[in-house]
Amino acid sequence: MNVKTLSQLVAADELKGKRVFIRSDLNVPLDDTNRITDDTRIRASIPAIQMALGAGAAVMVTSHLGRPTEGTLETRDSLAPVAARIAELLGKDVKVNLVQNWVDGVDAQVGEVAVLENCRVNPGEKKNNEELSRKMAALCDIYVNDAFGTAHRAEATTYGIAQFAPVAVAGPLLEAELDALGKALLAPKAPMAAIVAGSKVSTKLTILKSLADKVDQLIVGGGIANTFMAAVGLPIGKSLAEADLVSEAKAIIDKMAARGASVPIPTDVVCAKEFSKDAVATVKKATEVEADDMILDIGPDTAAAIAGQLLTAGTIVWNGPMGVFEFDQFGNGTRVLAQAIARSSAFSIAGGGDTLAAIAKYNIADEVSYISTGGGAFLEFLEGKELPAVAILEARAQG
């Protein structure tokens, strides 16, 4: 990706005394008492803030949080707990201020951090209003986008401000995401395996079609695998599947086969008569699924075969669990693949909420080459779509 970066500006000593506006992704989960339950995104945002502070800048940082109503700031949508956690992470030597009603002016001081309240409270934010974008751009000398999770959205703080700010660059988190995605998808080491799993083919059909042109193994799981099983004539009982997309699945299988690649179809599966945490799991051959069976995981033979493919891969892209891994009796397929990815010498990149939950459950975070922080943006990159927030940074880098 041809974008200018914050690290380049720091290396050139171009931040001293400058007002730096950072768009981070601080959209963290909160409990009923407004306490942060997972601060991963906040911790991921700290390096950009520290880089700017260390280079002598006055730092402003903002993000969306939750789903606020434009023009109204409710307590549950406030960045107050986020600002407090940023202050803790930066240490007592750095003053952190929470600023409301900031669009028309911010008193940003060198060496301090102004946390600008929830940007989606501002009318016009989501619609990328030009007047709002110009006001925001006037607040800073340098705009930094460090929020890959919102890169697929053209909003005032992700796109408009980048149009009008004097300088617009990518922060270290966004830079790392683009580097990792580029390595995995634009210049992958062969053979390349992609795991695309989830409940519905329809939500990931574009991704499947896009990857079918690129990968050596397109590994499907979850309800998606059931639809592909139906496409090759296997019985799937009352499993979650999409009958109207069976022909699309068959076309993808044929497309892959025509160029010597494959979609591994399960040879065995784990079934139950009901969907519940107490359901009895039964391993069956894929040809022996009964009419009242629900397929809730791939079987051990299938998992072992796919794991073997992953161990010889050069690049692995992972999006989605192989079964209902939240219930341990249907988690073996996801666990075996997760452990294979951990052992593989391939460059591996993983993204998506369920995938991150599986990584945490099976404790392999340190063995995955790169874990993407962006759900929707990660998926749209896999689809081959242009990410608006990245496109505008590329345009600005051209002059």
XYZ file of C-alpha atoms in Angstrom:
399
model
C 0.000 0.000 0.000
C 1.455 3.340 -1.030
C 0.610 5.539 1.963
C 2.645 7.911 4.071
C 3.070 6.855 7.690
C 3.408 8.406 11.112
C 6.681 6.569 11.610
C 8.115 8.320 8.523
C 7.151 11.722 9.940
C 8.691 10.864 13.296
C 11.918 9.733 11.610
C 12.017 13.046 9.726
C 11.391 14.989 12.979
C 8.270 16.625 11.526
C 5.999 16.463 14.596
C 7.614 18.859 17.047
C 5.083 21.447 18.187
C 2.473 20.130 15.731
C -1.183 19.346 16.473
C -1.739 15.670 15.693
C -5.269 14.281 15.333
C -5.401 10.471 15.657
C -8.469 8.473 14.648
C -8.192 5.282 16.696
C -10.490 2.301 17.119
C -11.391 2.467 20.814
C -14.754 0.749 20.440
C -14.306 -1.574 23.415
C -16.934 -3.720 25.150
C -18.413 -2.323 28.366
C -20.445 -4.052 31.064
C -23.668 -2.716 32.621
C -21.675 -0.456 34.950
C -19.669 1.041 32.066
C -16.522 -0.835 32.983
C -14.268 -2.023 30.157
C -14.332 -5.809 29.822
C -11.599 -6.088 27.156
C -9.045 -3.311 26.590
C -7.267 -4.927 23.615
C -8.154 -2.119 21.215
C -7.061 0.562 23.676
C -3.699 -1.114 24.204
C -3.310 -1.449 20.436
C -3.866 2.319 20.059
C -1.205 3.375 22.560
C 1.894 3.098 20.283
C 0.594 5.807 17.908
C -0.150 8.118 20.829
C 3.263 7.475 22.355
C 5.029 8.049 19.021
C 3.392 11.450 18.626
C 3.999 12.467 22.254
C 7.612 11.350 22.066
C 8.131 13.455 18.935
C 6.951 16.604 20.723
C 3.385 16.873 19.428
C 0.110 18.013 20.954
C -2.060 14.935 20.619
C -5.790 14.587 20.026
C -7.377 11.150 19.748
C -10.958 10.165 19.021
C -13.048 7.105 18.209
C -16.597 5.870 17.973
C -18.017 3.794 20.817
C -21.261 1.839 20.680
C -24.148 3.136 18.589
C -24.868 6.689 19.747
C -27.643 8.914 18.457
C -26.216 11.874 16.554
C -26.394 15.043 18.604
C -26.922 13.256 21.930
C -24.186 12.005 24.249
C -25.477 9.349 26.630
C -23.365 8.078 29.521
C -23.117 4.628 27.935
C -21.608 6.177 24.786
C -19.017 8.336 26.543
C -15.302 7.733 26.080
C -14.788 8.541 29.775
C -13.756 4.997 30.769
C -11.554 4.806 27.669
C -9.829 8.076 28.553
C -9.211 6.799 32.070
C -7.651 3.605 30.726
C -5.474 5.565 28.267
C -4.254 7.663 31.205
C -3.376 4.508 33.139
C -1.465 3.047 30.205
C 0.457 6.254 29.452
C 1.410 6.782 33.093
C 1.135 9.658 35.535
C 3.617 11.838 33.649
C 1.160 12.402 30.786
C -1.929 14.548 31.304
C -5.027 13.132 29.610
C -8.115 15.325 29.176
C -11.586 14.254 28.024
C -13.028 16.950 25.764
C -16.696 17.377 24.815
C -18.109 19.625 22.070
C -14.731 19.737 20.385
C -15.544 20.274 16.712
C -15.220 24.071 16.863
C -11.928 24.078 18.749
C -9.611 22.111 21.027
C -7.023 23.493 23.454
C -4.378 20.895 22.603
C -1.093 21.290 24.445
C 2.276 19.763 23.589
C 2.961 16.722 25.722
C -0.710 16.210 26.606
C -3.455 14.011 25.187
C -6.928 15.334 24.490
C -9.412 12.468 24.184
C -12.186 13.861 21.982
C -15.613 12.510 22.883
C -17.355 9.869 20.780
C -17.010 11.105 17.194
C -20.289 9.550 16.064
C -22.212 11.895 18.345
C -21.321 14.694 15.914
C -24.129 15.262 13.362
C -22.830 14.376 9.911
C -20.073 11.996 11.031
C -21.439 8.819 9.474
C -22.503 10.608 6.275
C -19.030 12.115 5.837
C -20.415 15.658 5.905
C -17.978 18.037 4.199
C -18.524 20.990 6.534
C -17.882 18.775 9.561
C -14.825 17.228 7.899
C -13.344 20.663 7.157
C -13.883 21.803 10.755
C -12.107 18.705 12.035
C -9.255 19.156 9.578
C -8.782 22.720 10.853
C -8.049 21.351 14.324
C -4.796 19.710 13.279
C -1.561 19.980 11.357
C -1.326 16.223 10.864
C -4.126 13.651 10.623
C -3.334 10.038 11.522
C -5.670 7.141 10.742
C -4.847 4.272 13.082
C -8.275 2.592 12.966
C -8.201 -0.324 10.527
C -11.489 -1.562 11.991
C -13.294 1.389 10.375
C -11.230 1.552 7.171
C -14.143 0.177 5.145
C -16.308 3.179 6.068
C -16.110 6.638 4.487
C -16.987 8.835 7.470
C -15.902 12.291 8.524
C -13.161 11.057 10.883
C -11.980 8.282 8.550
C -12.239 9.920 5.126
C -13.363 13.549 5.047
C -10.771 14.859 7.484
C -8.062 13.020 5.521
C -9.144 14.937 2.426
C -8.734 18.352 4.007
C -6.027 18.026 6.701
C -2.655 19.564 5.760
C -1.019 16.121 6.067
C -2.721 12.701 6.234
C -0.877 9.512 7.178
C -1.365 5.976 8.491
C -0.593 5.162 12.101
C 1.481 2.134 13.175
C -1.518 -0.166 13.721
C -3.038 0.602 10.322
C 0.405 0.310 8.729
C 0.916 -3.124 10.307
C -2.533 -4.301 9.173
C -1.912 -3.229 5.582
C 1.536 -4.829 5.560
C 0.173 -8.113 6.931
C -2.822 -8.209 4.588
C -0.653 -7.317 1.639
C 1.786 -10.088 2.506
C -1.031 -12.618 2.878
C -3.155 -11.680 -0.132
C -1.169 -9.579 -2.569
C 2.147 -11.455 -2.451
C 1.465 -14.768 -0.684
C 4.006 -17.546 -0.272
C 2.623 -20.718 -1.863
C 0.835 -22.939 -1.238
C -1.893 -20.705 0.116
C -4.745 -21.986 2.267
C -7.804 -19.966 3.231
C -10.220 -21.031 5.935
C -13.616 -19.407 5.427
C -16.224 -20.606 7.868
C -19.414 -19.393 9.436
C -23.131 -19.932 9.387
C -24.045 -18.676 5.923
C -22.574 -18.837 2.422
C -24.577 -15.724 1.514
C -22.635 -13.486 3.917
C -19.296 -14.685 2.552
C -20.098 -15.587 -1.046
C -18.094 -12.688 -2.463
C -15.099 -13.651 -0.307
C -15.328 -17.274 -1.397
C -15.487 -16.286 -5.076
C -12.566 -13.884 -4.718
C -10.367 -16.409 -2.908
C -11.295 -19.165 -5.365
C -9.101 -17.345 -7.905
C -6.097 -17.166 -5.571
C -5.765 -20.013 -3.107
C -4.599 -23.615 -3.372
C -6.977 -24.890 -0.687
C -10.266 -23.186 0.135
C -11.242 -24.768 3.449
C -14.877 -24.296 4.416
C -16.478 -24.894 7.796
C -19.660 -24.379 9.791
C -22.913 -23.881 7.923
C -20.901 -22.951 4.839
C -19.404 -26.461 4.764
C -22.904 -27.959 4.958
C -23.920 -26.078 1.811
C -20.790 -27.325 0.034
C -21.513 -30.894 1.195
C -24.989 -30.614 -0.309
C -23.379 -29.336 -3.528
C -21.518 -32.644 -3.967
C -24.608 -34.705 -3.151
C -23.898 -35.590 0.477
C -26.791 -35.818 2.963
C -26.874 -33.021 5.548
C -30.075 -33.846 7.463
C -31.583 -30.788 9.120
C -28.250 -28.951 9.296
C -27.966 -25.227 8.755
C -27.464 -24.674 5.024
C -28.660 -22.531 2.115
C -30.364 -24.604 -0.557
C -30.584 -21.652 -2.963
C -26.777 -21.308 -2.954
C -25.895 -24.954 -3.602
C -25.288 -24.155 -7.278
C -22.956 -21.296 -6.318
C -21.013 -23.661 -4.052
C -20.767 -26.214 -6.874
C -19.485 -23.511 -9.229
C -16.744 -22.582 -6.744
C -15.723 -26.246 -6.380
C -15.562 -26.610 -10.177
C -13.660 -23.358 -10.572
C -11.033 -24.465 -8.067
C -10.739 -27.933 -9.616
C -10.265 -26.466 -13.102
C -7.010 -24.867 -12.019
C -5.766 -27.781 -9.913
C -6.847 -26.378 -6.563
C -9.348 -27.860 -4.124
C -12.187 -27.329 -1.685
C -11.724 -30.140 0.874
C -15.172 -31.625 1.537
C -15.663 -33.274 4.972
C -15.446 -37.062 4.953
C -16.754 -37.301 8.497
C -18.776 -34.984 10.711
C -19.958 -34.534 14.287
C -23.750 -34.614 14.562
C -26.420 -34.074 17.198
C -30.189 -34.361 17.274
C -30.545 -30.898 18.824
C -28.631 -27.633 19.143
C -27.751 -27.219 22.813
C -24.767 -27.195 25.133
C -25.919 -30.566 26.478
C -26.480 -32.187 23.079
C -24.921 -35.619 22.595
C -22.208 -35.536 19.919
C -21.927 -38.444 17.487
C -19.188 -38.868 14.881
C -20.484 -40.162 11.541
C -19.188 -40.682 8.042
C -20.331 -37.853 5.788
C -22.327 -40.365 3.760
C -24.286 -41.563 6.806
C -25.907 -38.361 8.091
C -29.537 -39.064 8.957
C -32.576 -36.919 8.185
C -32.915 -35.680 11.782
C -29.182 -35.001 12.283
C -27.623 -31.554 12.679
C -23.980 -31.284 11.608
C -22.251 -29.139 14.244
C -18.552 -29.787 13.528
C -16.210 -31.494 11.099
C -15.137 -34.991 12.126
C -11.726 -36.042 13.465
C -10.557 -37.590 10.173
C -11.462 -34.428 8.258
C -9.803 -32.242 10.891
C -6.614 -34.318 10.753
C -6.508 -34.185 6.947
C -6.963 -30.418 6.862
C -4.402 -29.965 9.642
C -1.917 -31.844 7.468
C -2.553 -29.416 4.611
C -2.057 -26.438 6.904
C 1.277 -27.790 8.128
C 2.609 -27.682 4.550
C 1.108 -24.281 3.657
C 3.161 -21.188 2.930
C 0.349 -18.728 3.728
C -2.800 -19.208 5.813
C -5.766 -16.833 5.997
C -8.279 -17.746 8.713
C -11.793 -16.377 9.088
C -14.307 -18.398 11.036
C -14.561 -21.525 13.252
C -15.170 -25.007 11.851
C -18.073 -25.796 14.155
C -19.985 -24.724 17.233
C -16.757 -24.478 19.230
C -18.509 -22.673 22.097
C -19.786 -26.146 23.059
C -16.728 -28.284 23.795
C -18.179 -31.449 22.255
C -18.356 -29.604 18.920
C -15.025 -27.780 19.248
C -12.559 -30.432 18.132
C -12.426 -29.333 14.487
C -11.677 -25.715 15.365
C -9.183 -26.763 18.050
C -7.267 -29.110 15.736
C -7.046 -26.464 12.998
C -6.029 -23.776 15.500
C -3.236 -25.992 16.806
C -2.119 -26.811 13.257
C -1.944 -23.112 12.431
C 0.085 -22.589 15.603
C 2.557 -25.312 14.579
C 2.738 -24.337 10.917
C 5.709 -22.352 9.643
C 3.350 -20.498 7.253
C 2.656 -16.787 7.479
C -0.775 -16.795 9.115
C -3.277 -13.988 9.425
C -6.572 -14.294 11.290
C -9.550 -11.981 11.664
C -13.202 -11.831 12.650
C -14.855 -11.919 16.053
C -15.504 -15.683 16.278
C -11.987 -16.402 15.027
C -10.462 -14.198 17.721
C -12.617 -15.940 20.327
C -11.316 -19.312 19.129
C -7.726 -18.054 19.210
C -8.260 -16.956 22.802
C -10.000 -20.214 23.800
C -7.211 -22.389 22.426
C -4.478 -19.986 23.567
C -2.566 -19.670 20.275
C -2.366 -15.874 19.931
C 1.430 -15.887 20.148
C 1.667 -18.470 17.348
C -0.455 -16.615 14.779
C 1.721 -14.342 12.627
C -0.817 -11.513 12.603
C -4.214 -11.077 14.237
C -6.330 -8.438 12.517
C -8.227 -5.993 14.716
C -10.744 -5.150 12.007
C -13.812 -7.316 11.500
C -15.701 -5.716 8.609
C -12.579 -4.168 7.098
C -10.767 -7.512 7.206
C -13.649 -9.211 5.389
C -13.900 -6.488 2.753
C -10.157 -6.697 2.109
C -10.560 -10.471 1.620
C -13.341 -9.720 -0.866
C -10.959 -7.570 -2.848
C -12.904 -4.393 -2.152
C -11.257 -0.988 -1.924
C -11.168 0.358 1.636
C -12.205 4.040 1.447
C -10.103 5.185 4.421
C -7.031 3.597 2.871
C -7.827 4.887 -0.619
C -7.882 8.504 0.569
C -4.528 8.074 2.320
C -3.116 6.649 -0.923
C -4.525 9.604 -2.852
C -2.967 12.060 -0.409
C 0.377 10.260 -0.641
C 0.353 10.914 -4.388
C 0.314 14.632 -3.710
